[in-house]
Coordinates of C-alpha atoms (C1' of nucleotides) in Angstrom, one line a residue:
Chain A
X8 CA 23.1 -84.1 47.3
X9 CA 26.1 -84.4 48.9
X10 CA 29.4 -84.2 47.9
X11 CA 32.7 -86.0 49.2
X12 CA 36.7 -85.8 49.1
X13 CA 39.2 -88.6 48.2
X14 CA 42.6 -88.7 49.2
X15 CA 45.4 -90.4 47.2
X16 CA 49.2 -90.0 47.1
X17 CA 49.9 -88.9 43.8
X18 CA 52.3 -91.3 43.6
X19 CA 50.8 -94.5 44.1
X20 CA 47.1 -93.9 42.2
X21 CA 46.9 -90.2 41.0
X22 CA 44.2 -88.5 38.5
X23 CA 46.5 -89.4 35.7
X24 CA 45.3 -93.2 37.1
X25 CA 41.9 -92.3 37.2
X26 CA 41.4 -90.0 34.7
X27 CA 43.3 -93.1 31.9
X28 CA 40.2 -95.1 33.7
X29 CA 37.9 -93.7 32.0
X30 CA 34.0 -94.5 32.2
X31 CA 34.9 -97.4 33.4
X32 CA 36.1 -96.2 36.7
X33 CA 38.0 -98.0 39.8
X34 CA 37.3 -99.2 43.1
X35 CA 38.4 -96.9 45.7
X36 CA 40.4 -99.8 47.5
X37 CA 42.7 -99.9 49.9
X38 CA 40.5 -97.9 53.1
X39 CA 41.2 -99.6 56.7
X40 CA 39.4 -96.7 58.9
X41 CA 35.7 -97.1 60.0
X42 CA 34.9 -93.3 59.1
X43 CA 36.3 -93.3 55.8
X44 CA 34.6 -96.0 55.5
X45 CA 31.6 -95.3 56.8
X46 CA 31.3 -92.2 54.2
X47 CA 31.3 -94.8 51.6
X48 CA 28.9 -96.9 52.8
X49 CA 26.8 -93.7 52.8
X50 CA 27.7 -92.9 49.3
X51 CA 24.8 -93.1 46.2
X52 CA 25.4 -93.4 42.6
X53 CA 25.6 -90.1 41.3
X54 CA 27.3 -88.4 44.2
X55 CA 30.7 -86.5 43.2
X56 CA 33.9 -85.6 45.0
X57 CA 36.9 -83.7 44.9
X58 CA 40.0 -85.9 44.0
X59 CA 43.0 -84.8 46.4
X60 CA 46.8 -85.8 46.3
X61 CA 48.2 -85.9 49.2
X62 CA 51.9 -85.5 50.6
X63 CA 52.8 -85.1 46.7
X64 CA 51.2 -81.5 45.5
X65 CA 48.4 -81.3 48.8
X66 CA 45.9 -79.8 46.4
X67 CA 42.5 -80.7 45.0
X68 CA 42.9 -81.9 41.1
X69 CA 39.6 -82.6 40.1
X70 CA 36.3 -84.1 40.2
X71 CA 35.3 -87.6 40.3
X72 CA 31.4 -89.9 40.3
X73 CA 30.5 -92.4 42.5
X74 CA 29.1 -95.2 40.3
X75 CA 29.2 -98.2 42.0
X76 CA 27.6 -98.2 45.7
X77 CA 29.9 -99.8 48.3
X78 CA 30.7 -103.3 47.9
X79 CA 33.4 -106.2 49.9
X80 CA 37.1 -104.8 49.2
X81 CA 38.6 -106.9 46.8
X82 CA 41.7 -106.5 48.1
X83 CA 41.1 -107.8 51.3
X84 CA 39.4 -111.0 52.7
X85 CA 38.1 -108.7 55.5
X86 CA 34.4 -108.5 55.4
X87 CA 34.8 -105.2 57.3
X88 CA 36.3 -103.0 54.0
X89 CA 34.6 -102.0 51.1
X90 CA 34.6 -99.9 48.7
X91 CA 33.0 -98.2 46.7
X92 CA 34.0 -97.8 42.7
X93 CA 34.3 -93.7 41.1
X94 CA 35.1 -92.4 37.4
X95 CA 36.8 -89.7 37.1
X96 CA 34.9 -86.3 35.3
X97 CA 37.0 -83.7 34.7
X98 CA 39.8 -82.0 36.1
X99 CA 39.9 -78.5 37.7
X100 CA 40.8 -76.0 35.6
X101 CA 43.2 -74.3 38.7
X102 CA 44.3 -77.1 41.2
X103 CA 43.0 -75.6 44.9
X104 CA 46.1 -76.4 47.0
X105 CA 45.5 -77.3 50.9
X106 CA 47.4 -73.7 52.0
X107 CA 44.9 -72.3 49.2
X108 CA 42.2 -73.7 51.4
X109 CA 43.5 -73.1 54.9
X110 CA 43.0 -69.2 54.1
X111 CA 39.7 -69.6 52.4
X112 CA 36.7 -68.1 54.7
X113 CA 34.3 -70.3 54.3
X114 CA 36.5 -73.4 54.6
X115 CA 37.6 -72.8 58.2
X116 CA 35.2 -76.0 58.9
X117 CA 36.4 -78.6 56.1
X118 CA 37.5 -81.8 57.5
X119 CA 40.2 -81.3 54.6
X120 CA 41.9 -78.3 57.1
X121 CA 40.6 -79.6 60.6
X122 CA 41.1 -83.4 60.0
X123 CA 44.0 -84.3 57.9
X124 CA 44.1 -87.6 58.4
X125 CA 40.4 -88.8 57.4
X126 CA 41.1 -90.2 53.6
X127 CA 37.7 -90.6 52.5
X128 CA 35.4 -87.0 54.0
X129 CA 32.3 -85.4 53.6
X130 CA 32.3 -81.5 52.1
X131 CA 29.4 -79.6 52.8
X132 CA 27.5 -77.8 49.9
X133 CA 29.1 -74.2 50.9
X134 CA 32.5 -75.7 50.3
X135 CA 32.2 -77.7 47.3
X136 CA 30.8 -74.3 45.9
X137 CA 34.0 -72.7 47.1
X138 CA 36.2 -75.2 45.9
X139 CA 35.2 -75.1 42.7
X140 CA 35.1 -71.1 41.9
X141 CA 38.5 -71.7 43.5
X142 CA 39.2 -74.2 41.0
X143 CA 38.1 -71.9 38.2
X144 CA 34.4 -74.1 38.0
X145 CA 31.4 -72.7 38.0
X146 CA 29.3 -74.5 40.9
Chain B
dG9 C1' 62.8 -87.9 57.9
dC10 C1' 60.0 -85.9 62.0
dC11 C1' 56.8 -85.9 64.2
dA12 C1' 52.2 -85.0 65.7
dA13 C1' 47.3 -86.3 65.5
dC14 C1' 44.3 -89.7 65.8
dG15 C1' 43.4 -94.9 65.5
dT16 C1' 43.3 -99.6 66.7
dT17 C1' 44.9 -103.4 70.4
dG18 C1' 45.7 -105.8 74.0
dG19 C1' 46.3 -106.6 78.7
dC20 C1' 44.3 -105.5 83.1
Chain C
dG20 C1' 35.3 -100.3 80.0
dC21 C1' 40.0 -97.9 80.8
dC22 C1' 43.9 -96.6 78.9
dA23 C1' 48.9 -97.3 77.4
dA24 C1' 51.3 -99.0 74.1
dC25 C1' 51.6 -99.1 69.3
dG26 C1' 51.3 -98.4 64.7
dT27 C1' 49.6 -95.2 60.5
dT28 C1' 49.0 -91.0 58.0
dG29 C1' 50.1 -86.8 56.1
dG30 C1' 52.1 -82.1 56.7
dC31 C1' 56.0 -80.0 57.1

DNA sequence: GCCAACGTTGGC
DNA sequence: GCCAACGTTGGC
């Protein structure tokens, strides 16, 4: 099963807001980048992703699950853009900072480290395991 | 707040 | 179809 990473600025929509949505989840709206959109289109219900706070915090704070596959983004009339829906699964016991990721052997190729501007990214199995371990979760 | 990296747009 | 100009993201 593939893994993903979603970036959000916590002062706009952070983990607290995501968690507050509970089982209902929330549409991941606002993506206006083809690569990021294509990543969302590749997602399937049940896929897991990290929730990353950009700008403020700069750390991976939780895990979300895809609960609806890509569908039109209600925040635009432009048919090019669509989005998935995700729900919070659990917070990381210990958030994993960007700095920590940069230092960790095995994460050198992580999109978070290499392609800082991509807002929705794929995460490899190995990267997922490493970050989960750093975050205080068993794989 | 600055600026590097990168994506998109539009003139040719 | 190339590429310069421009806009945006996000780390610092």
